[in-house]
Coordinates of C-alpha atoms and ligand atoms in Angstrom, one line a residue:
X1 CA 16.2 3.3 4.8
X2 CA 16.7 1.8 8.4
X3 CA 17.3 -1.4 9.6
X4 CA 14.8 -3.1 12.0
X5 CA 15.9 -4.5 15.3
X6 CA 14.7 -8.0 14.4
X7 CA 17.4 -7.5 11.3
X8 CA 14.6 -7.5 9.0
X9 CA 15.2 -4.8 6.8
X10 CA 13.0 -1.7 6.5
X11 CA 12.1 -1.2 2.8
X12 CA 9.9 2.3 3.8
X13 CA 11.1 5.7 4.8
X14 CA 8.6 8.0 5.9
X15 CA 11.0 10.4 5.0
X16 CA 11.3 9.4 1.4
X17 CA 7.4 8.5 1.2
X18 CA 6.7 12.2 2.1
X19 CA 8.6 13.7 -0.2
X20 CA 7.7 11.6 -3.4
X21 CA 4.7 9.9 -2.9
X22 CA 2.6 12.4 -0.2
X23 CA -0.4 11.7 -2.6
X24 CA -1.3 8.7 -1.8
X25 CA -3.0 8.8 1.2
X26 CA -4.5 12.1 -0.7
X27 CA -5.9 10.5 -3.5
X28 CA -8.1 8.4 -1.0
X29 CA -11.5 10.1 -1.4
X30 CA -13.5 7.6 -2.7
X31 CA -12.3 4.4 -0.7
X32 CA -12.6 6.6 2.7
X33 CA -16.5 7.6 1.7
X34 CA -17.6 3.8 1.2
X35 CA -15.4 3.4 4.7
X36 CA -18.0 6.1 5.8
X37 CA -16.7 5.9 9.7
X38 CA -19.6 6.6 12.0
X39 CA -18.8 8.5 15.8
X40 CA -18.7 5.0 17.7
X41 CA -16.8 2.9 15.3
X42 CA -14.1 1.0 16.2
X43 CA -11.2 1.1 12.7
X44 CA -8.5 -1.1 12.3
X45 CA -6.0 0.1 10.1
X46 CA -3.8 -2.6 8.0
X47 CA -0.9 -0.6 6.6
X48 CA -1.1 2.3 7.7
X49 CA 2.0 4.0 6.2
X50 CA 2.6 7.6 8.5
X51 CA -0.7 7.9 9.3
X52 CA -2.6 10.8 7.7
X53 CA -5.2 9.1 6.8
X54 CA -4.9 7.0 10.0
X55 CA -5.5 10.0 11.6
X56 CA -8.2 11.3 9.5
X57 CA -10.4 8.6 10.2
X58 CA -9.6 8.7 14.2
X59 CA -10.9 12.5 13.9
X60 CA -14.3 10.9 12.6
X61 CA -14.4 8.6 15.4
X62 CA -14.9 10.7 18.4
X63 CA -16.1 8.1 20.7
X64 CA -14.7 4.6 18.7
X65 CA -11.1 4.2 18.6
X66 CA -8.4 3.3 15.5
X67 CA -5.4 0.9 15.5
X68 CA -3.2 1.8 12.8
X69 CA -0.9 -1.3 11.7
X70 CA 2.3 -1.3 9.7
X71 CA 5.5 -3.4 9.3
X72 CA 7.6 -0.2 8.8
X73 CA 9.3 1.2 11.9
X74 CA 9.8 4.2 9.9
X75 CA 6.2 4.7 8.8
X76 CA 5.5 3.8 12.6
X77 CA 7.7 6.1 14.4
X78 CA 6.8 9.2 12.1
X79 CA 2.8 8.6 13.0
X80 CA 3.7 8.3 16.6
X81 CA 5.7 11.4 16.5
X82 CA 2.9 13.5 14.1
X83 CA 0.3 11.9 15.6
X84 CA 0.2 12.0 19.4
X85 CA -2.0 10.4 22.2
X86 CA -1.9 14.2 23.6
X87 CA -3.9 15.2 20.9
X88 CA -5.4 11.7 19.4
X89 CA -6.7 10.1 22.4
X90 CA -8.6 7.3 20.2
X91 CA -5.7 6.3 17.9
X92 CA -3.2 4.1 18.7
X93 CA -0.2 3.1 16.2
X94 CA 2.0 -0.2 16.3
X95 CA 4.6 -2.0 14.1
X96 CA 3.3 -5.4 12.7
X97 CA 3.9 -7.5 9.9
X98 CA 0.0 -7.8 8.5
X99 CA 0.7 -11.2 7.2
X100 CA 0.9 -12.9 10.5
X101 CA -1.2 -11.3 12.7
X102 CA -1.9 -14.3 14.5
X103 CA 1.2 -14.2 15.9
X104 CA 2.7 -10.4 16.3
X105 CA -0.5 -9.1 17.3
X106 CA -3.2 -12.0 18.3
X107 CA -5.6 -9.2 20.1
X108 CA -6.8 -7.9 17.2
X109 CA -8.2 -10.9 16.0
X110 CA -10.9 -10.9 18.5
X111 CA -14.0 -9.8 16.5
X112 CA -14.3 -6.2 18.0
X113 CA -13.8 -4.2 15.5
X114 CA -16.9 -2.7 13.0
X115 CA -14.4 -1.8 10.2
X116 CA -11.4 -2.7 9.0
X117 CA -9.7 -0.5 6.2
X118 CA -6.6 -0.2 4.1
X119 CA -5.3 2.0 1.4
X120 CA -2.4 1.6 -0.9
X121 CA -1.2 -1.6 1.0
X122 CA -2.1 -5.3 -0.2
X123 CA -0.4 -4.9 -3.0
X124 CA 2.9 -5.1 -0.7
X125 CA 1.3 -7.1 1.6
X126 CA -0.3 -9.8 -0.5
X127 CA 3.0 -10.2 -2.2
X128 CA 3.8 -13.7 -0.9
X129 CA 1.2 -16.4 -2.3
X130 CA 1.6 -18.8 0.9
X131 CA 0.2 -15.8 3.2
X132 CA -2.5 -14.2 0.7
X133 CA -6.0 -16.5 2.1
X134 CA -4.6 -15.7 6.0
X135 CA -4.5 -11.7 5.5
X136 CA -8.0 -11.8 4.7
X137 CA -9.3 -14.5 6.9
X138 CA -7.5 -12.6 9.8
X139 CA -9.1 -9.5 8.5
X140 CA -12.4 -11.1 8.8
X141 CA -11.7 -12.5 12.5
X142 CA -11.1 -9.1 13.2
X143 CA -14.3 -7.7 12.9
X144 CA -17.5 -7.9 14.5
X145 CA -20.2 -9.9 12.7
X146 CA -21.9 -7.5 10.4
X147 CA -18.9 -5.9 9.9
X148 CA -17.0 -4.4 6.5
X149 CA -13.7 -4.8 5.3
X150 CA -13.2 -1.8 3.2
X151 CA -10.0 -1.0 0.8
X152 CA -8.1 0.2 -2.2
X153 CA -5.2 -1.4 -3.6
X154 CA -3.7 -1.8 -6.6
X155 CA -5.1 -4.0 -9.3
X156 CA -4.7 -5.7 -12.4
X157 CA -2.3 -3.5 -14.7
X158 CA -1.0 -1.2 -12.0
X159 CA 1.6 1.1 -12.5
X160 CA 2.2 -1.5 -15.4
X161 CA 5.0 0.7 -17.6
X162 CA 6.9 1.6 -14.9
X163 CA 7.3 -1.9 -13.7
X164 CA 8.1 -3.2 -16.6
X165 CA 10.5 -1.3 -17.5
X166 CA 12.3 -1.6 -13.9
X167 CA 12.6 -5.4 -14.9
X168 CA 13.8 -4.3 -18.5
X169 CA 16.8 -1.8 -17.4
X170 CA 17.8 -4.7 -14.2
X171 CA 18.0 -7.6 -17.1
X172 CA 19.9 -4.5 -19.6
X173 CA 22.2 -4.9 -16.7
X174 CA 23.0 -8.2 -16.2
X175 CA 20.2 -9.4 -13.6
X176 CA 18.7 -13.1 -14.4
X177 CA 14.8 -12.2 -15.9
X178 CA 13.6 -14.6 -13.0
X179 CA 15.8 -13.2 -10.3
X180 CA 13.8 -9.9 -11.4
X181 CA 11.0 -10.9 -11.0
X182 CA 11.3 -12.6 -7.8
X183 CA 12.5 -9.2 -6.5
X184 CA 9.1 -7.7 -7.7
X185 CA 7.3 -6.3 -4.7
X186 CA 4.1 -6.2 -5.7
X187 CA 0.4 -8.8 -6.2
X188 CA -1.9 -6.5 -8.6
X189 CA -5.4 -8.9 -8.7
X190 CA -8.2 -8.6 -10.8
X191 CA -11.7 -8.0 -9.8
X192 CA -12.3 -12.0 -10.2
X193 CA -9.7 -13.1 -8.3
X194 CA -10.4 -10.2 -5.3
X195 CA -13.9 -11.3 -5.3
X196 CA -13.5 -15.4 -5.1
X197 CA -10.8 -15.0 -2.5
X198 CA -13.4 -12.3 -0.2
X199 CA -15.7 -15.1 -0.6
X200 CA -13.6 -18.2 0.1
X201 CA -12.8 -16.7 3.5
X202 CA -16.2 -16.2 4.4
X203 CA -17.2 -12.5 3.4
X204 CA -20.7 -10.9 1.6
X205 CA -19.2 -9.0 -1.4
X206 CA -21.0 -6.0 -1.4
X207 CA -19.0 -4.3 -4.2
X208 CA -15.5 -4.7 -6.0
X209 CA -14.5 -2.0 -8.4
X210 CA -11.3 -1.6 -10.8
X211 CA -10.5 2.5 -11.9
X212 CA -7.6 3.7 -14.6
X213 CA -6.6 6.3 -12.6
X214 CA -3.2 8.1 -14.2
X215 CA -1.8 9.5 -11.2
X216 CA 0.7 12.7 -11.1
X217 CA 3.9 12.5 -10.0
X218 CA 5.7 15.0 -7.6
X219 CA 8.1 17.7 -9.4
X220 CA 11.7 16.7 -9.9
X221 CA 12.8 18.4 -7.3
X222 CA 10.4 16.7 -4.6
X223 CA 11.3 13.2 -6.2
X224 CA 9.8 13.4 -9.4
X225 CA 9.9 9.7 -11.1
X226 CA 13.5 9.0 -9.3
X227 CA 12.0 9.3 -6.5
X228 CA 9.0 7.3 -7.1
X229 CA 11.1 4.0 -8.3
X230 CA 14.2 4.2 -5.5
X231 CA 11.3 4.5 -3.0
X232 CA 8.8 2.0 -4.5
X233 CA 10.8 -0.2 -6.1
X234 CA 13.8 -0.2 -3.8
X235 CA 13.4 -4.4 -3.5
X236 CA 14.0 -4.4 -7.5
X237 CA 16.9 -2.1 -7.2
X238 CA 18.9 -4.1 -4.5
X239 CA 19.4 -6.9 -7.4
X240 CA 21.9 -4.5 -8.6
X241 CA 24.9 -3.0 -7.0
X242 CA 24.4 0.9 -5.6
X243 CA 26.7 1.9 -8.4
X244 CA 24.6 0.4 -11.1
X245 CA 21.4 1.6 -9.6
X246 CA 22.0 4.2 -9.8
X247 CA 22.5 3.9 -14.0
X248 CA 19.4 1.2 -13.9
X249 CA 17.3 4.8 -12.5
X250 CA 18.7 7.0 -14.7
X251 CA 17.7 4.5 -17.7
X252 CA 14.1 4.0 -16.6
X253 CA 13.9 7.7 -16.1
X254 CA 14.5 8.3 -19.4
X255 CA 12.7 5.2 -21.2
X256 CA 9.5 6.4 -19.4
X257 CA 10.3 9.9 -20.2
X258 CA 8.3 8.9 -24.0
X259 CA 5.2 7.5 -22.4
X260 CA 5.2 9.4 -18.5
X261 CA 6.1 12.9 -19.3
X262 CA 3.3 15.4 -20.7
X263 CA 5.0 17.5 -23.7
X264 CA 2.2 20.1 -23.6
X265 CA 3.5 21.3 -19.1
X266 CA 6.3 18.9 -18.4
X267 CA 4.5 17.1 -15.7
X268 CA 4.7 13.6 -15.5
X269 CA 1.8 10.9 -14.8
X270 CA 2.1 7.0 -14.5
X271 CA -0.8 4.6 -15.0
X272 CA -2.1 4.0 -11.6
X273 CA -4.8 1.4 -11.7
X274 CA -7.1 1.2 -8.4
X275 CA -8.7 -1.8 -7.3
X276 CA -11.8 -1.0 -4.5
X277 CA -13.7 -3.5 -2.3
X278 CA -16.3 -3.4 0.2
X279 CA -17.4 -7.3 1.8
X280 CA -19.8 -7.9 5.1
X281 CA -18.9 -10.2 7.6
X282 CA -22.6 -11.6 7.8
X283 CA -24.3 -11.6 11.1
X284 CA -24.6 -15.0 12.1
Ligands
LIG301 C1 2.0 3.0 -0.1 S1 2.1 2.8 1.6 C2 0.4 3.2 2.1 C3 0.3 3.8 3.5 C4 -1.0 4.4 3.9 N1 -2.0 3.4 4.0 C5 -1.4 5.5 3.0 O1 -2.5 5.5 2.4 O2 -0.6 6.5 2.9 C6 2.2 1.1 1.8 C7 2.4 0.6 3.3 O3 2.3 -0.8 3.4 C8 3.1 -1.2 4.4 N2 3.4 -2.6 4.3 C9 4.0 -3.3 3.3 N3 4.0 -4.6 3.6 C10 3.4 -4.8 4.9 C11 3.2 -5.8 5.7 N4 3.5 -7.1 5.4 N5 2.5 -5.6 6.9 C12 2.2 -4.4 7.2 N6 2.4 -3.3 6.5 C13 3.0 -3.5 5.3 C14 4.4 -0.4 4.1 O4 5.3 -0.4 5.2 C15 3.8 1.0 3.8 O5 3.7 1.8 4.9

């Protein structure tokens, strides 16, 4: 975990997302076919993590170009470093907050870009109520008219045991139910509310799809569980002391051990519930 030099504390290690949570950007098949990038498109990237997929998509693009966006310096540096203008010409990767893009990166909102595409992201970054209508109405500024916004999130009942029992083991150990929950990092929306809010901004929904997806974690000794909630749900953690956390982990570990870990191989799976959208930016 590093600390950002406007103080503002950097949740993300790309060091940590590697080793416990390297599926994500993996498990992005389906969202990245409707993206469908074409040779000439120009991609904007909102949350980009450390840029696999980033990168992925700038390899389809051999005459367009792809901004990658992310609030972690972390995340940020890592894709740099992986992911060089040496060798990626048309991919270019820079730290912003995605909530206010208006005012850390007021460029992109110039209506040049033919996609724009996230995966695994606004969940974090729809968190805050005040700022959910502006990440989408900047998302539609930033593309050209006729245009698609194209993305996978979480949705409605995501990752649901896990996160409640996070809040159960932080209240087992003193912390306030609503202090919990104000430290819960995460906005998982139903289809209905993804759809009205696409079209309240201004976008053609073209298609808005919710998947039960139980997802497989990564062996103990590449993070396993542990690893999954320090990393994820490091926000919920810091309403405890390190000491504690460290007993608030090992409690969730073994509460979900009942309903996360396979009896038949060991292996253990959380309930990972995708939410997918596609919306045009109409043409006049
Ligand atoms: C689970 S990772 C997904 C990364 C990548 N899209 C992938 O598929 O691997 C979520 C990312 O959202 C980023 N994020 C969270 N809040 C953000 C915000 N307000 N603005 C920009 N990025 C944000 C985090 O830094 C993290 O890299």
């Amino acid at each position: 975990m590093t600390v950002t030099q406007n103080s503002k504390k950097d949740h993300w290690s790309s060091k940590a997302y590697n080793t416990s949570a390297s599926f994500v950007p993996k498990l992005a098949t389906t969202v990245y076919s409707y993206l469908d990038p074409q040779p000439t498109d120009s991609i904007l990237d909102i949350g980009c993590g450390d840029g696999p997929l980033t990168a992925q998509i700038a390899g389809a693009v051999s005459s367009g170009r792809v901004l990658g966006l992310d609030a972690s310096p972390s995340m940020i540096q890592t894709a740099q470093k992986d992911y060089a203008p040496s060798k990626h010409p048309n991919l270019i990767f820079q730290v912003a907050d995605c909530t206010k893009l208006s005012k850390e990166v007021p460029e992109v909102l110039d209506g040049s870009f033919d996609k724009v595409f996230s995966n695994a992201a606004y969940h974090w970054i729809l968190r805050n109520p005040e700022t959910r209508k502006d990440v989408f109405s900047d998302a539609f500024k930033a593309l050209k008219p006729g245009g698609s916004l194209v993305f996978e999130m979480g949705g409605a009942g995501n990752v649901a045991e896990v996160r409640s029992t996070i809040i159960a083991a932080l209240a087992m150990h003193g912390v306030l139910l609503d202090e919990a929950r104000k430290a819960d990092p995460w906005f998982f929306p139903s289809e209905k509310w993804i759809s009205a809010m696409l079209e309240d901004v201004g976008f053609q929904v073209e298609r808005v799809e919710l998947e039960y997806r139980p997802t497989r974690l990564t062996d103990h000794d590449e993070g396993g569980l542990e690893g999954w909630v320090r990393l994820f749900g490091a926000q919920l953690l810091e309403t405890v002391s390190e000491l504690t956390r460290a007993e608030v982990v090992r409690w969730v570990v073994e509460v979900l051990r009942s309903s996360c870990q396979r009896e038949e191989d060991g292996s253990w799976w959380i309930g990972y519930v995708r939410l997918r959208a596609v919306a045009k930016k109409p043409q006049h």
